[in-house]
Tab-separated table of C-alpha atoms in Angstrom:
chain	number	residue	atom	x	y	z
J	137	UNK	CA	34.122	-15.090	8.163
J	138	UNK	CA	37.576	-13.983	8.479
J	139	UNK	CA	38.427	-11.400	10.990
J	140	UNK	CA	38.414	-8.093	8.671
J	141	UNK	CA	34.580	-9.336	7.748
J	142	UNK	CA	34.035	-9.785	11.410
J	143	UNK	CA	35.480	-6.196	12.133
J	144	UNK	CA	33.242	-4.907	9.048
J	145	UNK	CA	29.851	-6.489	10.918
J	146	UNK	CA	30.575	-5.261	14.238
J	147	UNK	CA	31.232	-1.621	12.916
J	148	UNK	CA	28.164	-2.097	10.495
J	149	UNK	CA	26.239	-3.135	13.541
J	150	UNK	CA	27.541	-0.355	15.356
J	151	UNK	CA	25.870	2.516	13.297
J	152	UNK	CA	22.862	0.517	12.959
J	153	UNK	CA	22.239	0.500	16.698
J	154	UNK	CA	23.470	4.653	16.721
J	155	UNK	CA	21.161	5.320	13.717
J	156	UNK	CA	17.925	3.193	14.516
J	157	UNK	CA	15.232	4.938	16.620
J	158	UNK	CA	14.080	1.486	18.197
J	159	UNK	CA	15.662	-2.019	17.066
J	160	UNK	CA	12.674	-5.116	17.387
J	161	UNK	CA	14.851	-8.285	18.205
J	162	UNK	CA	13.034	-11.260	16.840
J	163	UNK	CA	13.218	-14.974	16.174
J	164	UNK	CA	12.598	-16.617	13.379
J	165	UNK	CA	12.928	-20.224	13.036
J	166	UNK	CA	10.802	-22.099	10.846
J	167	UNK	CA	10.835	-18.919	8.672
J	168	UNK	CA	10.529	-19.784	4.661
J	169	UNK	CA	12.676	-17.378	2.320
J	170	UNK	CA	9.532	-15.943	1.090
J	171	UNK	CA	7.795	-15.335	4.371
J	172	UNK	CA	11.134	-13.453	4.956
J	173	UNK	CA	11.038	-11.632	1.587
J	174	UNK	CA	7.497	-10.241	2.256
J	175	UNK	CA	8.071	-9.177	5.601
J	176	UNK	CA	11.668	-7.159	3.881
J	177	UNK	CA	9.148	-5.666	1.334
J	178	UNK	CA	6.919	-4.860	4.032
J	179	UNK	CA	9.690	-2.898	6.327
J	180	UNK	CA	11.460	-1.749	3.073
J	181	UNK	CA	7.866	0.417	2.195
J	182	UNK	CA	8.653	2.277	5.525
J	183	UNK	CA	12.161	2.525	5.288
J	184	UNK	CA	12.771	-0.191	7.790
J	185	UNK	CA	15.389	-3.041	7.428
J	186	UNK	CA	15.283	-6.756	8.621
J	187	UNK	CA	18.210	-8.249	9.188
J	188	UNK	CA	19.727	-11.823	10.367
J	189	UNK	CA	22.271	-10.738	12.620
J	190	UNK	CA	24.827	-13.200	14.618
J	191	UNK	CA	24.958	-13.188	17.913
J	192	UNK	CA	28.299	-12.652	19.484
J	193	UNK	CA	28.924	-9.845	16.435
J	194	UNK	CA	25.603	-7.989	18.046
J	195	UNK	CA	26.939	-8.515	21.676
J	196	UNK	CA	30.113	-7.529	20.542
J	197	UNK	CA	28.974	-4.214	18.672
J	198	UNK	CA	26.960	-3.473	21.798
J	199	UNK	CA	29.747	-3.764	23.899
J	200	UNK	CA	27.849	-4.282	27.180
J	201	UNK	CA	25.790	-1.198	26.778
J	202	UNK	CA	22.852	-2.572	27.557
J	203	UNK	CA	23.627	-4.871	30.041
J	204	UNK	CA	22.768	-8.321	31.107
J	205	UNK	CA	19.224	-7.746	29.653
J	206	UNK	CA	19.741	-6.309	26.879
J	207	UNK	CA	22.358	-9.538	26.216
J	208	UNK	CA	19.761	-11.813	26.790
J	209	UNK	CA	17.555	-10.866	24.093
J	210	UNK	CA	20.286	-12.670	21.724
J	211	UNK	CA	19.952	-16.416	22.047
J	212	UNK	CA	19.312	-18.271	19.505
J	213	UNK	CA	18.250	-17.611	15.608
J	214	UNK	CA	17.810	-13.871	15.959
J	215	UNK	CA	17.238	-11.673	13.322
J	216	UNK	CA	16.332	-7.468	13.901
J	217	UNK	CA	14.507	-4.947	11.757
J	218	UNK	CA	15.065	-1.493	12.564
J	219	UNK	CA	14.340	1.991	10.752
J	220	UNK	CA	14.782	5.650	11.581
J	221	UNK	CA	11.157	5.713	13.034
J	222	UNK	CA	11.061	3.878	16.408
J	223	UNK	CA	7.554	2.535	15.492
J	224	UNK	CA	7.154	2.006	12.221
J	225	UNK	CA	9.383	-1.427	12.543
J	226	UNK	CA	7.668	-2.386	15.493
J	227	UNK	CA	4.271	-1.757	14.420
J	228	UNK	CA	4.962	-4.107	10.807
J	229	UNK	CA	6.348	-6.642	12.814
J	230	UNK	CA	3.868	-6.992	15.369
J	231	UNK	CA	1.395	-7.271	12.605
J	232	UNK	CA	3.319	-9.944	10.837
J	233	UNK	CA	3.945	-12.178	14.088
J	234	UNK	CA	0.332	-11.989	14.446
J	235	UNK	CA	-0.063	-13.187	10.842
J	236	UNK	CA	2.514	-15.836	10.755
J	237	UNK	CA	3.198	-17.740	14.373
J	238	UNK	CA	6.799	-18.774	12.911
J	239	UNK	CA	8.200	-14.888	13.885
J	240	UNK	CA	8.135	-14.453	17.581
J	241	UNK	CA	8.756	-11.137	19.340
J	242	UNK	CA	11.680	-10.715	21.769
J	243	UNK	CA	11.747	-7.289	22.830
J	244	UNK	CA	13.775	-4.686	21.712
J	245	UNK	CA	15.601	-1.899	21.946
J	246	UNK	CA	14.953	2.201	22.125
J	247	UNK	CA	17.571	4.155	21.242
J	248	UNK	CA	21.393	2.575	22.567
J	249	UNK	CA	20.642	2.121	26.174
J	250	UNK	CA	16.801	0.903	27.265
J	251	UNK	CA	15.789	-2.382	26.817
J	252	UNK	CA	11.960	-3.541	26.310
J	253	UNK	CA	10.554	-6.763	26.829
J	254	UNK	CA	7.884	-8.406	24.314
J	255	UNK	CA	4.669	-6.442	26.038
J	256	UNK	CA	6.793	-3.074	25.743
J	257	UNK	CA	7.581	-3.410	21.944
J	258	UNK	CA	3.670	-4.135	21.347
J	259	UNK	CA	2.761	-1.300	23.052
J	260	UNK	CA	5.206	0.982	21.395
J	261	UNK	CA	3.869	-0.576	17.756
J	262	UNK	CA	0.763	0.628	18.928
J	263	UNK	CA	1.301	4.161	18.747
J	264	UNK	CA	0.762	6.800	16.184
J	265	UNK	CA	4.210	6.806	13.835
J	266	UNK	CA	6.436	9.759	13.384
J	267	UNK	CA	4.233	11.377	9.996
J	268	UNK	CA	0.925	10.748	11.536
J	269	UNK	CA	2.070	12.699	15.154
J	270	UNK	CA	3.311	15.780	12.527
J	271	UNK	CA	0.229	15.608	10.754
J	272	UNK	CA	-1.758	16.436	14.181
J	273	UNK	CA	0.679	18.673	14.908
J	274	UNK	CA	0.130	20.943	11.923
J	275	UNK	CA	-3.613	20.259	11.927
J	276	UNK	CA	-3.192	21.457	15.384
J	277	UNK	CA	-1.521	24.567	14.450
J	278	UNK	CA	-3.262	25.567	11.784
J	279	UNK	CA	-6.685	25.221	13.183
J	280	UNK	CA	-6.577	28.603	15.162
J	281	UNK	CA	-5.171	30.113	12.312
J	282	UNK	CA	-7.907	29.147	10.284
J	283	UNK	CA	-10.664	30.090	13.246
J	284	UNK	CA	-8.317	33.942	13.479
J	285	UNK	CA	-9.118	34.453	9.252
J	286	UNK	CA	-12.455	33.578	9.946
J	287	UNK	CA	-12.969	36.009	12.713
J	288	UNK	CA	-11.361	38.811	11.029
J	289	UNK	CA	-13.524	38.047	8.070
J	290	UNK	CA	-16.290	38.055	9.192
J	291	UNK	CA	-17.106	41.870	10.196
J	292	UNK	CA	-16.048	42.887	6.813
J	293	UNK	CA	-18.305	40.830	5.309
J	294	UNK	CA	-21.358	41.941	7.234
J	295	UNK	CA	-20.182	45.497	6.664
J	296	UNK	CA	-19.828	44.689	2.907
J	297	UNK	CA	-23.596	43.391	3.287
J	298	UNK	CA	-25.173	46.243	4.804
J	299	UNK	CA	-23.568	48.319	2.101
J	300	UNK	CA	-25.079	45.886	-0.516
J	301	UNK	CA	-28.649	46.695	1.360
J	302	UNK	CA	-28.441	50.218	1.550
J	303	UNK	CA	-27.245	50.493	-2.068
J	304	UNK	CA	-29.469	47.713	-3.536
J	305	UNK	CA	-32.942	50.034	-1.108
J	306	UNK	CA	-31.814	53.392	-2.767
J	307	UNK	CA	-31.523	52.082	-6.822
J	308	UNK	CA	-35.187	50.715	-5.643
């Protein structure tokens, strides 16, 4: 890589690690090119990338925001799969370490400044993702909406009964 390609990945990094909602830092050694191509096709259904990523390009597009921790997590063959959602990445590659042993989970990071450890990205791949916690959400809302209709219903229809009765007793 010549310096302008170096510049390129470091900027490229850059709005990944703006744009990302959480980034899973992993290692993959051992990996085959089609255990990698399944687990792209697997993050590329949820709008989640997996990248091989070089090390000093990701410290350098960092640029110490994350501290000596955060630093750490790059040793070594890493490679990262983010998306917009913080846990839809994290919950498909949990899964897929579990599946294959070769993929180990480092940690991560949330947002541009907290770092989590192995345990923290497991837990966060263990909650609900962004479209099931809005499909609550409007179930939620809509529930005492429907309960209000019903209510307000339901006099009218036992007036609209008794008026049936007393019209159905007089034409007998």
């Amino acid at each position: 890589m010549d310096r302008a390609q170096k510049q390129e990945s470091i900027e490229a990094l850059k709005s990944v690690f703006a744009g990302a909602g959480a980034v899973v830092v992993t290692h993959y050694m051992g990996m085959t090119v089609a255990e990698m191509t399944e687990l792209r096709s697997r993050l590329r259904k949820e709008e989640a990338t997996f990248q091989v990523v070089k090390n000093t390009l990701v410290q350098k597009a960092l640029d110490g925001s994350i501290g000596e921790a955060g630093d750490a997590l790059f040793t070594g063959p890493v490679a990262i799969a983010f998306g917009k959602d913080p846990v839809a990445a994290a919950k498909i590659v949990a899964q897929y370490a579990k599946e294959n042993d070769k993929l180990k989970l480092v940690g991560g990071i949330l947002g541009q400044t907290t770092v989590l450890d192995e345990a923290a990205v497991r837990a966060l791949a263990t909650l609900p993702s962004l479209d099931q916690i809005r499909g609550k959400l409007i179930g939620l809302i809509q529930a005492p909406a429907t309960k209000i209709a019903g209510v307000l219903q339901a006099p009218a229809g036992q007036l609209a009964r008794v008026f049936n009765a007393y019209a159905t007793k007089d034409a007998a």
